[in-house]
XYZ file of C-alpha atoms in Angstrom:
491
model
C 36.422 96.288 -17.432
C 40.223 96.787 -16.418
C 39.105 100.368 -17.255
C 36.842 100.295 -14.937
C 38.408 99.314 -12.049
C 41.646 101.867 -12.861
C 38.513 104.420 -13.115
C 36.603 103.378 -9.449
C 39.993 103.483 -7.498
C 41.533 106.617 -9.189
C 37.848 107.910 -7.895
C 38.157 106.630 -4.574
C 41.606 107.736 -3.352
C 40.573 111.521 -5.127
C 37.419 111.573 -2.647
C 39.182 109.764 0.322
C 41.739 112.577 -0.059
C 38.695 115.386 0.047
C 37.734 113.520 2.851
C 40.511 114.593 5.302
C 40.610 117.785 7.330
C 43.264 120.599 6.226
C 45.223 119.538 8.856
C 45.965 115.920 6.427
C 46.231 117.950 3.429
C 48.981 119.570 4.713
C 50.336 116.024 5.222
C 48.799 114.355 2.416
C 50.921 117.352 -0.685
C 53.011 119.590 0.936
C 54.377 122.225 -1.434
C 57.478 123.488 0.297
C 60.296 123.315 -2.021
C 62.160 122.450 1.151
C 60.388 119.490 1.209
C 62.218 117.935 -1.653
C 65.394 116.247 -2.194
C 67.732 118.658 -3.763
C 65.294 121.999 -3.061
C 65.754 125.067 -1.719
C 67.912 124.478 2.673
C 64.800 124.473 5.162
C 67.215 126.945 6.762
C 65.699 129.774 4.588
C 62.111 129.200 5.062
C 59.992 129.869 8.063
C 60.398 128.756 11.059
C 58.184 125.986 12.851
C 58.252 124.108 15.929
C 59.511 120.291 16.436
C 57.133 117.632 15.448
C 58.471 116.003 17.980
C 57.994 118.512 20.817
C 56.070 117.636 23.859
C 53.606 120.006 23.816
C 52.198 119.418 20.314
C 50.076 115.958 19.410
C 51.322 113.916 17.043
C 49.045 114.816 14.202
C 50.614 118.107 14.048
C 52.583 119.268 10.418
C 53.805 122.378 10.158
C 53.034 124.648 7.665
C 54.717 124.247 4.493
C 54.403 127.777 2.261
C 53.152 127.203 -0.999
C 55.681 128.330 -4.128
C 53.599 129.207 -7.518
C 54.561 127.948 -10.082
C 55.618 130.285 -12.528
C 54.742 129.458 -16.797
C 58.048 129.862 -16.983
C 59.514 127.231 -13.509
C 56.529 125.076 -15.717
C 58.383 125.184 -19.031
C 61.946 124.718 -17.539
C 60.187 121.551 -15.357
C 58.974 119.496 -18.910
C 61.895 120.625 -20.744
C 64.373 118.105 -18.054
C 61.546 115.762 -18.238
C 62.239 115.498 -22.082
C 65.843 113.773 -21.372
C 63.792 111.452 -18.718
C 65.648 107.594 -18.704
C 61.308 106.905 -18.505
C 60.801 108.012 -21.837
C 63.217 105.778 -23.087
C 62.225 103.031 -21.052
C 58.556 103.016 -22.121
C 60.033 103.066 -25.718
C 62.396 100.119 -24.837
C 59.338 97.859 -23.996
C 56.617 99.019 -26.468
C 58.959 98.288 -29.305
C 59.796 94.492 -27.693
C 62.888 92.641 -28.288
C 63.424 91.858 -32.004
C 62.993 88.691 -33.040
C 65.945 87.948 -35.731
C 66.271 84.433 -37.671
C 69.881 82.284 -37.462
C 72.271 83.657 -40.622
C 72.242 80.463 -43.475
C 75.577 78.760 -43.242
C 77.493 79.925 -46.041
C 78.724 76.432 -47.999
C 82.217 74.781 -48.097
C 84.855 74.950 -50.968
C 85.041 71.665 -52.764
C 88.609 69.888 -50.943
C 89.894 68.984 -54.584
C 88.478 71.493 -58.096
C 86.418 69.902 -60.752
C 84.988 70.955 -62.868
C 81.484 69.122 -61.346
C 82.420 70.164 -57.809
C 82.374 73.707 -58.545
C 79.965 73.477 -60.522
C 78.041 72.849 -57.767
C 79.294 75.046 -55.586
C 79.143 77.292 -57.471
C 75.311 76.725 -57.178
C 75.766 75.724 -53.799
C 76.860 79.644 -53.393
C 73.718 80.985 -55.419
C 71.679 79.783 -53.248
C 73.821 80.231 -49.684
C 73.371 84.525 -51.778
C 70.072 84.479 -52.776
C 69.598 82.658 -48.553
C 71.795 86.419 -47.707
C 69.310 88.587 -49.576
C 66.225 86.720 -48.608
C 68.361 86.747 -44.372
C 68.934 90.587 -44.989
C 65.090 91.243 -46.272
C 63.703 89.446 -42.969
C 65.774 91.083 -40.776
C 65.607 94.404 -41.615
C 61.932 94.004 -41.687
C 61.474 93.110 -37.847
C 64.398 95.635 -36.893
C 62.569 98.343 -38.892
C 59.064 97.171 -37.229
C 60.846 97.280 -33.941
C 62.533 100.290 -34.264
C 58.513 102.373 -35.747
C 57.182 100.699 -32.204
C 59.549 102.577 -30.705
C 59.130 105.940 -32.607
C 55.043 105.109 -31.497
C 56.743 104.704 -27.018
C 58.567 107.781 -27.460
C 56.784 109.656 -28.823
C 53.700 108.858 -27.202
C 56.251 109.071 -23.468
C 57.114 112.891 -24.966
C 53.951 113.774 -26.072
C 52.644 112.418 -22.620
C 55.076 114.842 -20.499
C 54.303 117.489 -22.533
C 50.559 117.260 -21.307
C 50.605 116.194 -17.866
C 53.885 119.094 -17.678
C 53.764 122.337 -19.240
C 50.068 122.657 -21.629
C 47.812 121.145 -19.347
C 49.244 122.823 -15.655
C 49.180 126.229 -17.733
C 45.443 126.532 -18.610
C 45.078 124.783 -15.449
C 47.071 125.809 -13.098
C 47.885 122.966 -10.813
C 51.772 121.714 -10.020
C 52.951 119.023 -12.030
C 55.363 117.779 -9.627
C 55.698 115.073 -7.650
C 56.267 117.103 -4.612
C 57.510 114.657 -1.185
C 55.314 113.436 1.797
C 56.570 115.233 5.186
C 59.708 113.374 6.262
C 58.311 112.663 9.442
C 55.538 111.714 9.195
C 54.722 107.491 9.449
C 55.440 105.306 6.687
C 51.791 104.889 6.238
C 51.026 108.462 5.675
C 54.097 108.463 3.223
C 52.964 105.526 0.953
C 49.307 106.586 1.212
C 51.225 110.288 -0.593
C 52.643 108.119 -2.652
C 49.639 106.787 -4.104
C 47.043 109.889 -3.717
C 49.171 111.888 -5.196
C 48.859 109.991 -8.829
C 44.982 111.125 -8.066
C 45.462 115.101 -6.829
C 47.589 117.705 -5.969
C 47.775 121.459 -5.927
C 46.467 123.853 -8.054
C 49.043 126.786 -8.406
C 46.374 129.545 -4.871
C 48.468 125.825 -3.334
C 44.379 124.419 -3.112
C 44.064 120.116 -3.100
C 42.633 119.400 -6.088
C 41.872 116.577 -8.879
C 45.345 115.913 -10.929
C 43.882 116.837 -14.354
C 46.866 117.469 -15.523
C 48.723 113.382 -14.602
C 45.222 111.508 -15.956
C 43.806 113.588 -18.206
C 47.575 113.983 -19.822
C 47.732 110.705 -19.957
C 44.778 109.567 -21.308
C 45.308 112.806 -24.323
C 48.417 111.102 -25.533
C 47.295 107.031 -25.975
C 44.926 108.787 -28.094
C 47.259 110.163 -29.521
C 49.807 107.556 -30.343
C 47.255 105.710 -31.085
C 45.301 107.574 -33.468
C 47.874 109.875 -35.364
C 51.258 108.667 -34.315
C 50.782 104.956 -35.098
C 49.354 105.870 -38.215
C 52.630 107.440 -39.417
C 55.185 105.486 -38.635
C 53.072 102.801 -40.084
C 52.385 100.359 -37.128
C 48.513 99.678 -37.546
C 49.091 96.818 -34.324
C 49.541 99.946 -32.016
C 46.093 101.149 -33.586
C 43.862 99.800 -30.694
C 42.156 100.407 -28.489
C 43.910 98.007 -26.157
C 46.921 99.907 -26.698
C 44.977 102.619 -25.089
C 44.328 100.370 -21.976
C 47.556 99.218 -21.465
C 49.343 102.607 -22.405
C 47.662 104.439 -19.226
C 47.361 101.651 -17.468
C 51.231 100.669 -17.094
C 51.434 104.184 -17.544
C 49.854 105.772 -14.055
C 51.307 102.651 -12.211
C 54.519 103.532 -13.449
C 53.897 106.607 -11.074
C 52.371 104.881 -8.447
C 56.352 102.970 -8.706
C 57.980 106.529 -9.190
C 56.578 107.873 -6.407
C 56.783 105.089 -4.027
C 60.415 104.165 -4.766
C 60.531 108.030 -4.165
C 59.524 107.731 -0.600
C 61.635 104.454 -0.152
C 65.094 106.350 -0.769
C 63.656 109.283 0.931
C 63.574 106.687 3.612
C 66.529 105.545 4.032
C 68.852 109.103 3.691
C 66.298 110.785 6.252
C 69.524 112.070 8.399
C 71.203 112.933 5.160
C 67.951 115.172 3.675
C 67.257 116.765 7.245
C 71.190 117.850 7.179
C 70.391 119.343 3.746
C 67.543 120.838 4.620
C 69.099 122.452 7.182
C 72.449 123.534 6.765
C 72.239 123.263 3.317
C 75.190 121.642 0.902
C 78.318 120.582 2.725
C 81.175 122.173 2.725
C 84.984 122.036 3.726
C 83.871 125.093 6.696
C 80.835 123.565 7.551
C 80.630 119.027 7.080
C 78.730 117.172 8.051
C 78.599 112.790 7.486
C 76.660 111.397 4.383
C 74.435 108.593 6.702
C 74.951 104.503 5.622
C 72.011 104.641 3.942
C 73.152 108.149 2.057
C 76.024 106.077 1.006
C 74.447 103.020 -0.797
C 72.030 105.883 -2.534
C 74.826 107.893 -3.257
C 76.843 104.118 -4.802
C 73.507 103.170 -6.769
C 73.200 107.048 -8.819
C 77.543 105.972 -9.599
C 75.751 102.934 -11.059
C 75.211 104.634 -14.152
C 77.484 107.562 -14.252
C 78.627 108.554 -18.043
C 81.813 107.662 -16.437
C 81.785 104.328 -16.664
C 80.697 104.418 -20.122
C 83.260 106.397 -21.894
C 85.948 104.426 -19.453
C 84.323 101.298 -21.060
C 84.218 103.053 -24.447
C 88.323 103.952 -24.395
C 88.963 100.353 -23.328
C 87.081 98.304 -26.747
C 88.735 101.014 -29.183
C 87.151 101.124 -32.078
C 87.185 97.844 -34.434
C 88.950 97.033 -37.379
C 86.404 96.526 -40.250
C 88.045 95.925 -43.784
C 86.474 95.729 -47.184
C 84.747 92.755 -48.111
C 86.624 90.811 -51.186
C 84.544 91.797 -54.246
C 82.657 88.109 -56.313
C 85.301 87.669 -59.889
C 84.085 87.924 -62.505
C 83.105 85.596 -64.939
C 85.835 85.604 -68.235
C 85.004 84.895 -71.705
C 85.992 80.880 -70.699
C 86.733 79.024 -74.183
C 88.684 75.997 -73.290
C 88.345 73.538 -69.995
C 92.022 74.817 -69.009
C 90.298 78.559 -68.190
C 87.370 77.051 -66.841
C 89.836 74.938 -64.724
C 91.729 78.554 -63.282
C 88.574 80.319 -63.232
C 87.123 77.417 -61.112
C 90.294 78.138 -58.795
C 90.024 81.590 -58.303
C 86.028 81.760 -57.153
C 86.630 78.599 -54.677
C 89.053 81.109 -53.435
C 86.904 84.415 -53.112
C 84.848 81.423 -51.374
C 87.751 80.787 -48.781
C 88.432 84.593 -48.763
C 84.839 85.478 -47.871
C 84.356 83.052 -45.547
C 87.717 84.212 -43.584
C 86.243 88.046 -43.593
C 82.975 87.216 -41.849
C 85.412 84.883 -39.186
C 87.963 87.829 -38.899
C 85.109 90.027 -38.456
C 83.148 88.504 -36.385
C 86.134 87.772 -34.444
C 87.134 91.519 -34.474
C 83.759 92.900 -32.993
C 83.436 90.380 -29.994
C 87.663 90.725 -29.063
C 86.358 94.745 -28.589
C 82.915 93.671 -26.992
C 84.791 91.687 -24.426
C 87.709 94.444 -24.039
C 84.284 96.913 -23.535
C 82.363 94.740 -20.912
C 86.256 95.099 -19.432
C 86.958 98.370 -18.601
C 82.902 98.977 -18.026
C 83.761 95.958 -15.421
C 86.554 97.842 -14.159
C 84.270 101.297 -13.551
C 81.842 99.740 -11.878
C 84.400 98.468 -9.117
C 86.024 101.630 -8.954
C 82.719 102.729 -7.843
C 81.780 100.328 -5.712
C 84.722 100.491 -3.805
C 85.518 104.079 -3.841
C 81.846 104.979 -2.624
C 80.587 101.951 -0.738
C 82.575 99.265 0.763
C 85.406 101.524 1.720
C 83.662 104.419 2.793
C 81.152 102.378 4.758
C 84.289 99.830 6.360
C 86.247 102.907 7.616
C 83.813 105.238 7.863
C 84.829 107.339 5.565
C 82.444 110.619 3.454
C 82.783 109.191 0.104
C 81.407 112.642 -1.663
C 83.739 115.811 -3.147
C 83.405 118.071 0.023
C 83.381 121.815 -1.544
C 85.492 124.763 -0.256
C 82.762 127.010 -2.035
C 81.863 130.162 -3.603
C 82.896 132.265 -0.063
C 86.758 131.916 -1.533
C 88.566 133.389 -4.131
C 88.846 131.096 -7.278
C 93.252 129.426 -6.451
C 91.707 128.432 -3.499
C 88.938 126.495 -4.484
C 90.472 125.309 -7.942
C 92.994 123.998 -5.279
C 90.809 122.759 -2.751
C 89.181 120.040 -6.118
C 92.495 119.088 -7.041
C 93.995 118.279 -3.666
C 91.441 116.335 -2.462
C 91.859 113.691 -4.605
C 94.573 112.413 -1.894
C 92.659 114.404 1.136
C 89.709 112.921 2.073
C 86.394 113.157 5.321
C 86.162 111.325 8.254
C 82.615 111.046 9.592
C 84.138 112.331 12.505
C 85.190 115.531 10.250
C 89.031 114.665 10.219
C 90.932 115.124 7.801
C 93.129 111.673 6.047
C 94.146 110.153 3.020
C 91.464 109.341 0.451
C 91.593 106.117 0.942
C 88.565 105.571 -0.393
C 89.779 107.004 -4.234
C 92.900 106.059 -3.854
C 91.173 101.503 -2.661
C 88.900 102.320 -4.857
C 91.168 103.478 -8.184
C 93.955 101.169 -7.584
C 91.783 97.903 -6.252
C 89.561 98.249 -8.973
C 92.560 97.871 -11.680
C 94.276 95.145 -10.284
C 91.006 93.558 -9.721
C 90.621 93.730 -13.278
C 93.956 93.067 -14.157
C 93.697 89.150 -12.230
C 90.153 87.995 -12.529
C 88.113 90.284 -15.028
C 90.755 90.850 -17.947
C 91.814 86.450 -18.106
C 87.878 85.676 -18.182
C 87.693 87.834 -20.675
C 90.790 86.017 -23.016
C 91.288 89.879 -23.574
C 95.372 89.331 -22.660
C 96.323 92.906 -24.152
C 94.655 94.051 -20.762
C 96.740 92.595 -18.651
C 100.088 94.056 -18.755
C 101.404 96.834 -16.472
C 101.179 99.655 -18.442
C 97.625 99.504 -19.353
C 97.360 98.932 -15.401
C 99.547 102.287 -15.029
C 97.660 104.317 -17.045
C 93.567 103.509 -15.763
C 95.182 104.422 -12.611
C 96.931 107.512 -13.747
C 93.213 108.392 -16.280
C 91.226 107.701 -13.179
C 93.208 109.646 -10.476
C 92.757 112.520 -13.727
C 89.193 111.748 -14.206
C 88.651 112.609 -10.636
C 90.358 115.179 -10.816
C 88.573 116.937 -13.197
C 84.927 116.144 -12.106
C 86.054 117.777 -8.461
C 86.605 120.755 -10.822
C 83.654 120.294 -11.970
C 81.590 119.612 -9.061
C 83.731 122.475 -7.468
C 82.571 125.447 -9.511
C 79.379 123.756 -11.862
C 77.918 120.859 -10.646
C 77.484 120.599 -6.967
C 74.090 119.356 -6.658
C 72.027 117.809 -3.349
C 73.634 117.363 -0.484
């Protein structure tokens, strides 16, 4: 029933899309790269009359140029999709959460060293050792099983990307991309575009065709995952028809959610998209501000930036893991005195093992708290610098490049001075309060709030405060240099 229902939905989507007029087809799936988030500015495309002109009907949509993707462009699109976060997310969902039992508790040594007491303790330690071995084996088996499920999910997701983004688009001459809807379309038109893009796409010649690449790649990957990967990675639980139907359904639902999310984001940053399409990226020579929605999503993108994880790792440091104490060898015991001496040694060994485990756990948890503190400080800095301060003060959180029309020295100077000098939304330059307040404010919030709460007093010192602020200003300067010369994309 589920498969039949999914097929009927896709069939209805296809025939409804086929029944649209030629103009509505252009509305549903425009193929111009200028419609994309980081595409070529529309200023270089053929000019078209404004859609809201009084001489044009409401249904008017400007003609969009057809972009034919070569196999090399499709290869590049596929290669970029191999590192998609979604591949790891799908694999993680398929792997599930390991169900690890609690480790056995170590028996306590006797208060008084006697032959009978130590003998009972030795028997308890032997049973504890057997329990720990069984716990390690069962935990390892569970982790390896979850790892194999992750491998099946990741391999299946990568196979889907290979088939849907390269092999089938090349063989069937189809466009593998999701091309956003017409920016001035109604909300209903744009949502319908997000839904219909699952079932229809453009051919290389620009005609609307069934999206065999997307649907076929998903179905083929599901069957390959079942018949090949589940067997190769020894996960018989996934070698079932249930896995195939669930994978197809959830993957296509994920595509739909992704498409809808893109359109919702584009609705929130419509003014920024239109400015970027007509003016290109904002530079010092041709500046335009971000809208409130643009600032919000600029901050959202920064929340998973690599910088946050690096700062957290630097704050955490590396745990100090000493060698585990060695169990003493049993000597040749011939007298009761020798037995009592060895009993004392054995009891001390048990105490050393317990102390080693306690210290190891404490040290790992301590560095974990440092990691959480450093990561939280970096996230707070991103929130203040990229959203809160820019919204309140009407400033721009972005780095505004000088652009390639200037000398390398001038561009380098702009990158370094932009740490201290920013832009008001009006275009006027002033002290870069987002970076200043974000960096210093987050450092003080961490020092006075996060670190005391986490129990890491070593990070509460003024020396760490000064080093953190200096590090973040230096990092801003380096990131500005990369943005100026290498990495600036989109608006």
